[in-house]
CSV table of C-alpha atoms in Angstrom, one decimal:
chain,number,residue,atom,x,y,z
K,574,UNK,CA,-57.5,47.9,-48.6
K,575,UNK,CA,-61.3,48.2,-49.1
K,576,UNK,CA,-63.5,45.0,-48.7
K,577,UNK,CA,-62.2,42.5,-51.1
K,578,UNK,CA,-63.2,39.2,-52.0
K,579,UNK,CA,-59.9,36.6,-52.2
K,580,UNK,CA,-59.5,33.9,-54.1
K,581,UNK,CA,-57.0,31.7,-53.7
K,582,UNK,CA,-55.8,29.6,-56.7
K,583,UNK,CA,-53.9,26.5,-57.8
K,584,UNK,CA,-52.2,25.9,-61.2
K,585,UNK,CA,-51.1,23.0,-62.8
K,586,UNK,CA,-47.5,22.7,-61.2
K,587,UNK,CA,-49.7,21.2,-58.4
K,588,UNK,CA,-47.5,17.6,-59.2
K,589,UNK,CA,-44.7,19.1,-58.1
K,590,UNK,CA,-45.4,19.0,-54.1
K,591,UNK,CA,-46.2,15.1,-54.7
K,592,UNK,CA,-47.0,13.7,-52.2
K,593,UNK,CA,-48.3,16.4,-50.1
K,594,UNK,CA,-50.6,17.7,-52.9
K,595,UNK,CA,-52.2,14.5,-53.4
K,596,UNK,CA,-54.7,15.2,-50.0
K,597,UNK,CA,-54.2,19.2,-49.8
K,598,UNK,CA,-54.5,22.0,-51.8
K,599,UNK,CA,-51.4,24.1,-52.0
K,600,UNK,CA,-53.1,27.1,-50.3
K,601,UNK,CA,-52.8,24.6,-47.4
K,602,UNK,CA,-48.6,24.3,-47.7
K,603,UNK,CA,-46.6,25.5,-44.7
K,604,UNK,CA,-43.4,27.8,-45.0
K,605,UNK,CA,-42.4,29.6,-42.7
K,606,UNK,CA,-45.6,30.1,-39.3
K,607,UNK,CA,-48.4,29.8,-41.9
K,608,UNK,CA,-50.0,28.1,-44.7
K,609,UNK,CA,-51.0,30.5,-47.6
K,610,UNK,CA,-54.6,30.2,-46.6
K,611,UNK,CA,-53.9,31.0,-43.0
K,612,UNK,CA,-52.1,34.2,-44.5
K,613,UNK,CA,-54.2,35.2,-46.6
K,614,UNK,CA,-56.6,35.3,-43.4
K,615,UNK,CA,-54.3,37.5,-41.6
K,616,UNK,CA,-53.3,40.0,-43.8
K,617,UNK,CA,-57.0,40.4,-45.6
K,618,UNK,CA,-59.2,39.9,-42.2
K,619,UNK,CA,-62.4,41.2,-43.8
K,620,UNK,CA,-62.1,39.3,-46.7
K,621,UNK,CA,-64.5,36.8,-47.8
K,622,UNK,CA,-61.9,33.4,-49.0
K,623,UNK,CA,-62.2,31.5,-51.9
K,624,UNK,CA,-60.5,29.2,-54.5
K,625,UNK,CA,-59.9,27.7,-57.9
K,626,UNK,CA,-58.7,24.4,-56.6
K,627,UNK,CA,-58.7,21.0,-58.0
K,628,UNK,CA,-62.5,19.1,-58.5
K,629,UNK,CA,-61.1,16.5,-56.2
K,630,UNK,CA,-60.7,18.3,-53.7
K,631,UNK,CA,-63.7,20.9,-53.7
K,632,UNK,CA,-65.4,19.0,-51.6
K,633,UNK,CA,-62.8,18.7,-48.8
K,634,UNK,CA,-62.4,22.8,-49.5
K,635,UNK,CA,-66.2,23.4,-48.6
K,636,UNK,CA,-65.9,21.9,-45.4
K,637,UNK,CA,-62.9,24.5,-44.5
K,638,UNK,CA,-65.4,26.5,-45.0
K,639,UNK,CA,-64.0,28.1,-48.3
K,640,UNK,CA,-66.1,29.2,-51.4
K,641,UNK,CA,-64.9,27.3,-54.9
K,642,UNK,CA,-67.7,28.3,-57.1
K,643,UNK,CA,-66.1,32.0,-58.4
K,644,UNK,CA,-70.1,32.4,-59.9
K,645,UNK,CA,-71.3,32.9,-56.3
K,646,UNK,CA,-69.0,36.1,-55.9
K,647,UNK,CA,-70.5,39.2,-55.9
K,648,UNK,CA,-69.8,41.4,-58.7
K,649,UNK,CA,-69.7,44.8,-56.7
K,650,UNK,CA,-66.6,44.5,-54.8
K,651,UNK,CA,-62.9,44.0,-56.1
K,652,UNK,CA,-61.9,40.8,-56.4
K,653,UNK,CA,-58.3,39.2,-55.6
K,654,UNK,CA,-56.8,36.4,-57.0
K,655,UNK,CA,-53.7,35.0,-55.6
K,656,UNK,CA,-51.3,32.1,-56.4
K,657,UNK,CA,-51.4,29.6,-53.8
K,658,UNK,CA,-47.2,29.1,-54.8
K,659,UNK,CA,-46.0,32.4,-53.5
K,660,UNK,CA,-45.4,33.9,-50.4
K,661,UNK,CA,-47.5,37.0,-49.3
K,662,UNK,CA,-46.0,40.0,-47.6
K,663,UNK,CA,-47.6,43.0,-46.0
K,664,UNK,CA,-45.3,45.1,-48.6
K,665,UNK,CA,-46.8,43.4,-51.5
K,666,UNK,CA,-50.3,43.9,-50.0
K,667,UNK,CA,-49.5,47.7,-49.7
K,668,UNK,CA,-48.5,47.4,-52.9
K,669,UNK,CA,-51.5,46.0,-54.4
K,670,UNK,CA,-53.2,48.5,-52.3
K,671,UNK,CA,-52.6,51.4,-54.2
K,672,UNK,CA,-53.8,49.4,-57.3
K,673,UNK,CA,-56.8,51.3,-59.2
K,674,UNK,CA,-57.7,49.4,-62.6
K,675,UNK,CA,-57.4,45.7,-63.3
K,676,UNK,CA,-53.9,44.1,-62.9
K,677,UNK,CA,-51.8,41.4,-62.7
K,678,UNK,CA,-48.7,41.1,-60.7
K,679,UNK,CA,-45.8,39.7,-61.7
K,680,UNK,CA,-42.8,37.7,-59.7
K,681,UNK,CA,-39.7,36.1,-62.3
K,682,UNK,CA,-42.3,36.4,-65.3
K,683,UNK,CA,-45.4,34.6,-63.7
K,684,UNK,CA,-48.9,36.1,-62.5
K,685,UNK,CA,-48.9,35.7,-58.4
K,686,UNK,CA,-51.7,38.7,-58.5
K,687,UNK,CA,-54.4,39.8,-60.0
K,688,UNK,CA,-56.3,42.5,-58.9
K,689,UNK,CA,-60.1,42.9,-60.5
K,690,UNK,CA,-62.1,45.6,-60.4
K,691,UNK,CA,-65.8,45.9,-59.4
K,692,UNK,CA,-67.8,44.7,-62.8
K,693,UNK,CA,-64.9,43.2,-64.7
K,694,UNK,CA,-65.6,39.7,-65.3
K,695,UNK,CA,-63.0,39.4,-67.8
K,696,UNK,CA,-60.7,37.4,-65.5
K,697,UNK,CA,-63.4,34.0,-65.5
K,698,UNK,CA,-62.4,32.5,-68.3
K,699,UNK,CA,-58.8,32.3,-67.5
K,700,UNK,CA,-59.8,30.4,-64.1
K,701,UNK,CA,-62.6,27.9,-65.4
K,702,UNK,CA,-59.6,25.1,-64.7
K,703,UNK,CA,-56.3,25.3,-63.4
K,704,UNK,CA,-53.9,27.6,-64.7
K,705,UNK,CA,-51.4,26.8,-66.9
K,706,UNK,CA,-48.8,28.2,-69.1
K,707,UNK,CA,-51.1,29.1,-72.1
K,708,UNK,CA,-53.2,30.9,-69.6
K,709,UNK,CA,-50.6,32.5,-67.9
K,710,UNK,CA,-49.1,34.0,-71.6
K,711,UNK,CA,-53.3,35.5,-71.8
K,712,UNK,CA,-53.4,36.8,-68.9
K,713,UNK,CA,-50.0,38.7,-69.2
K,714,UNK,CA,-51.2,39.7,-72.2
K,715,UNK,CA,-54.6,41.0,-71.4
K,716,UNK,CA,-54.1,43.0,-68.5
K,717,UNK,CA,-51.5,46.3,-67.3
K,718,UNK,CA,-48.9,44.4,-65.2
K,719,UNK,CA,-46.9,45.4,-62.1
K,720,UNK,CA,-43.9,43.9,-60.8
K,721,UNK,CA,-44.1,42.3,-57.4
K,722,UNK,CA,-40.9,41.3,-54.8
K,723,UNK,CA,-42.9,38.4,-53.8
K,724,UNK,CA,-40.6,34.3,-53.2
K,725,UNK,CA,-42.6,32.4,-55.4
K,726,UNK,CA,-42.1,28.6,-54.9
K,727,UNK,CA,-41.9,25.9,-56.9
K,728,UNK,CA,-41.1,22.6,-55.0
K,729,UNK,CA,-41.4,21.2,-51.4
K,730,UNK,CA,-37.3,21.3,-51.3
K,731,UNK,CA,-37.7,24.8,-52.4
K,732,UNK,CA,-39.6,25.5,-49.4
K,733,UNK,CA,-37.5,23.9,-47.1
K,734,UNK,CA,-34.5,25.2,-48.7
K,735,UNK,CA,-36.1,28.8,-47.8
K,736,UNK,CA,-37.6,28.3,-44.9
K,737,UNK,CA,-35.2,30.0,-42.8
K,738,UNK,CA,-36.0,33.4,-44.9
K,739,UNK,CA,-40.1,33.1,-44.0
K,740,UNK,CA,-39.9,32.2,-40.6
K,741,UNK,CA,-38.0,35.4,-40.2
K,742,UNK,CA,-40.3,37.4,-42.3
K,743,UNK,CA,-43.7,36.2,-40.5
K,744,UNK,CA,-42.0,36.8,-37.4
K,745,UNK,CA,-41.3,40.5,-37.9
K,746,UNK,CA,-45.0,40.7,-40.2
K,747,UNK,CA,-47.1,39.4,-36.9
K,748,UNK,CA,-45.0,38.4,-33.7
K,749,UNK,CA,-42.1,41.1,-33.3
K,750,UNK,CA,-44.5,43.6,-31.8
K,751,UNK,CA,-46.0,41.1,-29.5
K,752,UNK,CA,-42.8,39.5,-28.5
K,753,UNK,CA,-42.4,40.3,-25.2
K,754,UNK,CA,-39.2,39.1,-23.1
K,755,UNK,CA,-39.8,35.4,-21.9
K,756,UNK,CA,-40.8,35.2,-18.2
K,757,UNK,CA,-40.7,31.1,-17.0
K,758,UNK,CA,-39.6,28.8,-14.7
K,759,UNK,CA,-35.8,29.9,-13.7
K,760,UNK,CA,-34.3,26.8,-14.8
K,761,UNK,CA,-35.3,27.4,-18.5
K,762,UNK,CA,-31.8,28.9,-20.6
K,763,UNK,CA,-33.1,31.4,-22.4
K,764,UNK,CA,-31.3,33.6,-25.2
K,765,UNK,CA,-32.2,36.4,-27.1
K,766,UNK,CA,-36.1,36.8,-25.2
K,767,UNK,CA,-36.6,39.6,-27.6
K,768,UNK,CA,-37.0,37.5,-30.2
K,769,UNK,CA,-38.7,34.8,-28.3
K,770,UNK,CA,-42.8,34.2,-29.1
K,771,UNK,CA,-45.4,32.5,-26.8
K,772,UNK,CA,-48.8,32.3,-27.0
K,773,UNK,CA,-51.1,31.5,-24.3
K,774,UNK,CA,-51.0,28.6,-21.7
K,775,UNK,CA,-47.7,27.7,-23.2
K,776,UNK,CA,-45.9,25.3,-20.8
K,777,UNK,CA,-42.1,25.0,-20.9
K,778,UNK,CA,-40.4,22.8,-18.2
K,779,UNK,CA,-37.1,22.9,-16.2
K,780,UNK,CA,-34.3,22.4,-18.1
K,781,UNK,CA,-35.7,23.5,-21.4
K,782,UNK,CA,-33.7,25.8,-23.7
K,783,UNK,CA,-34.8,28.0,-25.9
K,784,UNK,CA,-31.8,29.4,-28.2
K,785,UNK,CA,-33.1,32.5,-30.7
K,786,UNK,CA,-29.5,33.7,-30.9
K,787,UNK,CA,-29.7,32.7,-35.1
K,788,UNK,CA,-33.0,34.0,-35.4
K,789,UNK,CA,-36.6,34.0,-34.0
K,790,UNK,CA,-39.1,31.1,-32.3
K,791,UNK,CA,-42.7,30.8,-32.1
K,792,UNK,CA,-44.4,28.7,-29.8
K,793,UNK,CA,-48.4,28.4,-31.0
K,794,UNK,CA,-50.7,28.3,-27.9
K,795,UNK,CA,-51.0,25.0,-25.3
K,796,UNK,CA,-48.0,23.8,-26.5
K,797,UNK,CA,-45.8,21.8,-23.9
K,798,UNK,CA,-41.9,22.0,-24.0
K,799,UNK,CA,-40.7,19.2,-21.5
K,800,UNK,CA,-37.9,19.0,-19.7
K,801,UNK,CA,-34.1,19.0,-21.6
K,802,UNK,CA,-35.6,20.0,-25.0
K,803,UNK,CA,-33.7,22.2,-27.2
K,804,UNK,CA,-35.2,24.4,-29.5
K,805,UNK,CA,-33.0,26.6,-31.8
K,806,UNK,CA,-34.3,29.3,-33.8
K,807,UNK,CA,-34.9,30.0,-36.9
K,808,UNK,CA,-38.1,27.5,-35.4
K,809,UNK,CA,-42.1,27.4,-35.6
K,810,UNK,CA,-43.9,25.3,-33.3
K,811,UNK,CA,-47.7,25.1,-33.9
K,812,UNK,CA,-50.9,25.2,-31.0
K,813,UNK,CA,-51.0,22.1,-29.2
K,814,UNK,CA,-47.4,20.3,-29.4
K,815,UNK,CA,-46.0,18.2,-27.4
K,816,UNK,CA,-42.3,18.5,-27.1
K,817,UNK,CA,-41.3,15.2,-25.6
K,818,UNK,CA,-38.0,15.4,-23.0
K,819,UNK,CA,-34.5,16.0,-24.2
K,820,UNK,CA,-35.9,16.6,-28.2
K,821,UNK,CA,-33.4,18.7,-30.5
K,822,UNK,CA,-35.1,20.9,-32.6
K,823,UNK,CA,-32.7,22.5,-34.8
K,824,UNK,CA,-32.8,25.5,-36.8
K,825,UNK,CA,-35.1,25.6,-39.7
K,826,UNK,CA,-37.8,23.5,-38.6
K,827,UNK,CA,-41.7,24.7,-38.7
K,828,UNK,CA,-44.6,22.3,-36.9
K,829,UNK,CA,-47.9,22.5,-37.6
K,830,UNK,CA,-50.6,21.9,-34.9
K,831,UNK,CA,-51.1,18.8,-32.5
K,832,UNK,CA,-48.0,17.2,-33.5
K,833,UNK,CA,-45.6,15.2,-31.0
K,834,UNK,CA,-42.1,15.3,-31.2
K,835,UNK,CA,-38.8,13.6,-29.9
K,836,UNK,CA,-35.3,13.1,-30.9
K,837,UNK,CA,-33.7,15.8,-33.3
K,838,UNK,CA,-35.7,17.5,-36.4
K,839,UNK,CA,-33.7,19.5,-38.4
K,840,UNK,CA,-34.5,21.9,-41.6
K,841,UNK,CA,-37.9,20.3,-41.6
K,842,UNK,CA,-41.4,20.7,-42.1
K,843,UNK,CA,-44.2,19.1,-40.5
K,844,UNK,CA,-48.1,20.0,-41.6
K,845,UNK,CA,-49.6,18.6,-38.2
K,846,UNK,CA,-50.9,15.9,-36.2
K,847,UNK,CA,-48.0,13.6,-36.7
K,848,UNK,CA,-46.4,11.8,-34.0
K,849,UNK,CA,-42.5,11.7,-34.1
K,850,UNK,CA,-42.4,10.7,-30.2
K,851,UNK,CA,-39.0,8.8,-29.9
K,852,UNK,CA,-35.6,9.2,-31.1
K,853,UNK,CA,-34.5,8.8,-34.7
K,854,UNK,CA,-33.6,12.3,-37.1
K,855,UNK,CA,-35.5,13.9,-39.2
K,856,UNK,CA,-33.7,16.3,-41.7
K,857,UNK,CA,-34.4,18.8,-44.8
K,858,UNK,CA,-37.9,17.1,-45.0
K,859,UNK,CA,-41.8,17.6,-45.8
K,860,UNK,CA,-44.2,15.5,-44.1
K,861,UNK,CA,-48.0,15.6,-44.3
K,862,UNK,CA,-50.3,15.0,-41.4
K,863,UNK,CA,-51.4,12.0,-39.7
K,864,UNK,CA,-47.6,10.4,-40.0
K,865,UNK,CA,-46.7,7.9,-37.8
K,866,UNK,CA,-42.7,7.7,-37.2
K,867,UNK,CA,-41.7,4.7,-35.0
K,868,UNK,CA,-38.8,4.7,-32.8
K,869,UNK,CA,-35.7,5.2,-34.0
K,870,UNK,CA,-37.0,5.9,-37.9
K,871,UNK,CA,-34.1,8.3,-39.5
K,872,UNK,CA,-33.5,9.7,-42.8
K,873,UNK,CA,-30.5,10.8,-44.3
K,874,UNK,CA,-30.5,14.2,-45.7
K,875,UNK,CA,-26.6,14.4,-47.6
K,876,UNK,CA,-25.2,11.8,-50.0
K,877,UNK,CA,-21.9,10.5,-49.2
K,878,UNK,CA,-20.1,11.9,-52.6
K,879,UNK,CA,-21.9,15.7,-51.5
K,880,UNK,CA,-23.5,15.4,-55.0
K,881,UNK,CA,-27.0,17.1,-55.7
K,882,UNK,CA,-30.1,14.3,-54.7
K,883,UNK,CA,-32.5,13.8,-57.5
K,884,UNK,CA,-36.2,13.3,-56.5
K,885,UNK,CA,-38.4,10.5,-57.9
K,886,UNK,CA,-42.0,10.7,-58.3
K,887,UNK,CA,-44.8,9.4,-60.5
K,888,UNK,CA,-44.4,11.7,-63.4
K,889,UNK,CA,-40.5,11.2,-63.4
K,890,UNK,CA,-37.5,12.4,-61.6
K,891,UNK,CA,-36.5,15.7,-60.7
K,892,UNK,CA,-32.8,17.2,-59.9
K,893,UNK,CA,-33.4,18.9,-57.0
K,894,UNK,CA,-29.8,20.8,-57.5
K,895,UNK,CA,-30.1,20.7,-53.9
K,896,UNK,CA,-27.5,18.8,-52.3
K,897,UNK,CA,-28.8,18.8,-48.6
K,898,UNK,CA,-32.5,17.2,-49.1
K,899,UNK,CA,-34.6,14.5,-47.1
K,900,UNK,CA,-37.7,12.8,-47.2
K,901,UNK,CA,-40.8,13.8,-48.5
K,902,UNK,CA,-44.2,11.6,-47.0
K,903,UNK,CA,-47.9,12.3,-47.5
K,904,UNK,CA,-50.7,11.6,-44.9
K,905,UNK,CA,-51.5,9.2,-43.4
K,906,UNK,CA,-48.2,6.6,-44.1
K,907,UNK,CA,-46.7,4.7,-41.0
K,908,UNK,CA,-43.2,3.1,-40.3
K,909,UNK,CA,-42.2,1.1,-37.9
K,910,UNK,CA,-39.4,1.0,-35.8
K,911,UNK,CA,-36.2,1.2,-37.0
K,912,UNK,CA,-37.0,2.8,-40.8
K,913,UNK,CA,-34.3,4.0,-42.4
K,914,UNK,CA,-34.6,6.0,-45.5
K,915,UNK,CA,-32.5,7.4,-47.9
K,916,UNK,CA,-31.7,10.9,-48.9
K,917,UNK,CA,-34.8,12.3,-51.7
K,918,UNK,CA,-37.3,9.4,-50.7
K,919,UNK,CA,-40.6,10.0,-51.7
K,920,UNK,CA,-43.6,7.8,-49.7
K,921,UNK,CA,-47.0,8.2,-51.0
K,922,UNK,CA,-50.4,8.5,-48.9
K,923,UNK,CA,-51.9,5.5,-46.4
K,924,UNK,CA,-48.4,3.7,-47.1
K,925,UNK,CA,-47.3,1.5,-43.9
K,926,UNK,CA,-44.1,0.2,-43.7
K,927,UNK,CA,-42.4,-2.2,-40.9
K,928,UNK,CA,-39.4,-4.2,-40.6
K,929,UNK,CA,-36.8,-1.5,-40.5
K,930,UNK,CA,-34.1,-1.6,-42.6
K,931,UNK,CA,-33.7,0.7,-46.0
K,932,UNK,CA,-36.6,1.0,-47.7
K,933,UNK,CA,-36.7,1.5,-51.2
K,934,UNK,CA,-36.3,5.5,-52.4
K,935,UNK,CA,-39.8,5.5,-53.8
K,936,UNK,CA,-42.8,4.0,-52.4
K,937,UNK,CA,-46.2,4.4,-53.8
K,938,UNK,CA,-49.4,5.3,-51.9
K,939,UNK,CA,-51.3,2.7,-50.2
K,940,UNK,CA,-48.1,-0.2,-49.9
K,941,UNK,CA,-48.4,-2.4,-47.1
K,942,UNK,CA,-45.3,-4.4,-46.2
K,943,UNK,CA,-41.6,-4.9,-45.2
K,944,UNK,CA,-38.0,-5.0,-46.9
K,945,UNK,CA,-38.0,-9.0,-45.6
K,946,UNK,CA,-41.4,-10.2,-46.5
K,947,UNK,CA,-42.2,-8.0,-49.2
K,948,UNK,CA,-45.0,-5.3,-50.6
K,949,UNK,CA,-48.3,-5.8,-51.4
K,950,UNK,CA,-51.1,-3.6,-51.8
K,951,UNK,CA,-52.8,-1.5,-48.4
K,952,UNK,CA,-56.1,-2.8,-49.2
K,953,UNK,CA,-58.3,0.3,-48.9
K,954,UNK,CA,-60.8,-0.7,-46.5
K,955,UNK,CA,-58.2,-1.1,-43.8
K,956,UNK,CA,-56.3,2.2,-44.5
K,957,UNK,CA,-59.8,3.6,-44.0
K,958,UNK,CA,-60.6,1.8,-40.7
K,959,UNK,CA,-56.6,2.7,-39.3
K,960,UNK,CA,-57.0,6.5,-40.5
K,961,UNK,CA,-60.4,6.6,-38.8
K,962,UNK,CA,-59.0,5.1,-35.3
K,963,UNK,CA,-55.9,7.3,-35.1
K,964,UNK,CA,-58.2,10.4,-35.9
K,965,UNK,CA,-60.5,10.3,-33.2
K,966,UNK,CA,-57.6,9.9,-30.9
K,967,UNK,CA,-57.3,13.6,-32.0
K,968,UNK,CA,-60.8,14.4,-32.2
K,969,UNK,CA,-60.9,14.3,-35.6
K,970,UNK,CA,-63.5,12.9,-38.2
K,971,UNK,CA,-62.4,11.0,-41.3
K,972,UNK,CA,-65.9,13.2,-43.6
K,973,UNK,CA,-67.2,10.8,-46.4
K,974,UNK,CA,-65.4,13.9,-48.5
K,975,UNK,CA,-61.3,12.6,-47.5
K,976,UNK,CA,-63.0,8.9,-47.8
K,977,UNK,CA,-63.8,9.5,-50.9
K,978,UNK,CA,-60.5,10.8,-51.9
K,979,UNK,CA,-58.6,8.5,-50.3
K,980,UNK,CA,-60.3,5.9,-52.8
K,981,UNK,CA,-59.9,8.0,-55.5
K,982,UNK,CA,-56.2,8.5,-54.7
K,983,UNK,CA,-56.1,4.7,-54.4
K,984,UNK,CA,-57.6,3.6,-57.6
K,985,UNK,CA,-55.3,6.3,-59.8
K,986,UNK,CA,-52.5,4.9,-59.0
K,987,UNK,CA,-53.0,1.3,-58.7
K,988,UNK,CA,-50.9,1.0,-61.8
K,989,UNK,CA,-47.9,2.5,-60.1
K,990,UNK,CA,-48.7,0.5,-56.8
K,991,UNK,CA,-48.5,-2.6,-58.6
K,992,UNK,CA,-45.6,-1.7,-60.8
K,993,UNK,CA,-43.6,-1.2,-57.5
K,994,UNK,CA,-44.9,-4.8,-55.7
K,995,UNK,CA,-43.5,-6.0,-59.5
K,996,UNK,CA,-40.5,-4.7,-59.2
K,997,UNK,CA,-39.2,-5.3,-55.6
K,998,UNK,CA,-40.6,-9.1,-55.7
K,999,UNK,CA,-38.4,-9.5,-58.6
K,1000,UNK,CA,-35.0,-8.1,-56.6
């Protein structure tokens, strides 16, 4: 495709990845080796990257280096737009490709695409705020439309759910044709090499076994494997890991960057830098960065009747019609050791939970407390001064930007934080 400027947008189904969404776009989602963005990158490598996201989060966009002011575009190349909830393929790209007048693409009845040409400004007004069902219904209606075999999702558990099916695809897209068969220590069990990917200075210790028999792994670069740890394909393991000794890493799973792991993930997905060091499971869930899991923390991911898990959240619950579902946490939230959690708990942002025990199926952003002593709220200053600390052991900056949101994230939902303290002092 010809130089093309993409832009990545959000719509208002954005509550529906709560908590996750609360602290990152959903161009930043993982499912199956990549976010969105991070494909987007790959399969348009030319391409200058921007995005219709939410206000409260432009500023955080800008410092990934990501234009969100559509004005600044230049009107002389084709413009893509792309919703953030689907997953790109190389066939859809061909696809769009071969695309000569203005267009939007179409997966179950909703625009995922829409392809611009040079001088049409038309397609502004549909993107001055996030994209809705009204402007969905224009934009059908005002442009040629294509269909396009594109997943389009529209959960977290719909990603996890899937995740199987894009591990494989962005395996075959971008690692097939580098897989080479795996050459390590002898003492590693290896099956299926072919389908085996590791980047450089990868370090896997004796003992380790790496199973792609049920499909494909990656293993991003400087990741360690120690010795004993199990990983089973279907599996993604981002640049940087640490795989502590004698982990389980079952089929399914997908880590992001700089996380460490231990004990058995399953069906899971992590965003990066979270620390899951000691034993305790972790099934069919979504967890955001900067999580803290203390030792021996475990979710359950089936009921005990087998019936489909309902999800709650602030804007209501949702039947997942799911019946294998875990937890869903957003950045930043701690537990101490011994957490249990039930299956479909939600935990908000900068929530930190000790005591062990079952905590309570829906916890709001910024609770501070235990099942014995009760909650109260995480006063914000503190969560500031703890997210701060436990950055920089990464490297990391906490930018006035996240500050800023974090405080903004705190302050919305107040209401719901102290509804919560309300209702669990008066069990």
């Amino acid at each position: 495709m010809a130089r093309t400027n993409v832009i990545l947008w959000e719509d208002d189904l954005w509550k529906n990845f709560y908590p996750i969404s609360l602290t990152h776009p959903l161009f930043e989602l993982r499912a199956g080796a990549f976010s969105s963005l991070e494909r987007a990158k790959a399969l348009f490598p030319r391409a200058q990257i921007s995005a219709v996201c939410r206000k409260q989060l432009q500023p955080i966009v800008e410092e990934m280096g990501i234009n969100t002011n559509p004005d600044l575009l230049p009107d002389n190349t084709p413009i893509l737009l792309i919703n953030s909830r689907i997953f790109l393929t190389h066939r859809a790209v061909n696809t769009i490709s071969r695309t000569n007048n203005t267009t939007v693409f179409l997966s179950q009845n909703i625009p995922v695409a829409l392809y611009v040409v040079p001088g049409d400004n038309s397609w502004r007004a549909f993107f001055e705020s996030l994209p809705d069902d009204d402007s969905y219904t224009e934009i059908m209606s005002n442009y040629e439309a294509v269909e396009l075999d594109v997943p389009i999702f529209d959960s977290l558990w719909d990603i996890i759910s899937r995740n199987s099916q894009f591990q494989e695809m962005d395996f075959i897209t971008f690692f097939r044709r580098k897989a080479v068969p795996f050459v390590g220590d002898t003492n590693i069990a290896i099956y299926n090499p072919d389908d085996i990917y590791t980047g450089n200075d990868v370090r896997i210790d004796s003992y380790a076994v790496l199973d792609a028999r049920e499909g494909p792994i990656i293993i991003a670069q400087g990741t360690h494997i120690n010795s004993g740890a199990v990983i089973a394909g279907p599996a993604v393991v981002g640049a940087d890991c640490r795989i502590m000794p004698y982990t389980r890493i079952r089929p399914e799973t997908t880590l992001g960057s700089v996380c460490r792991i231990g004990g058995e993930v399953e069906a899971s997905i992590i965003l990066g830098y979270t620390n899951k060091y000691h034993d305790g499971f972790l099934g069919h869930s979504y967890i955001g960065e900067w999580v803290n899991f203390g030792a021996l923390t475990t979710n359950s991911d089936l009921k005990n009747n087998y019936h489909n898990i309902r999800v709650k959240m602030p804007e209501g619950e949702m039947d997942t019609e799911l019946n294998k579902v875990g937890i869903f946490v957003g950045d930043h939230t701690k537990f101490g050791i011994g957490s249990l959690l039930t299956s479909g708990t939600t935990v908000g942002v900068s929530a930190n939970l000790f005591g062990g025990g079952l905590f309570p199926k829906y916890v709001p952003s910024f609770i501070w407390g235990s099942n014995s002593d009760g909650f109260v709220h995480y006063k914000i200053d503190k969560a500031i001064e703890t997210a701060r600390i436990v950055m920089k052991r990464r490297d990391k900056q906490l930018t006035e930007s996240r500050i800023n949101l974090l405080k903004e994230i705190y302050n919305y939902y107040t209401e719901d934080r102290t509804a919560f303290i309300v209702e669990q002092h008066s069990k």
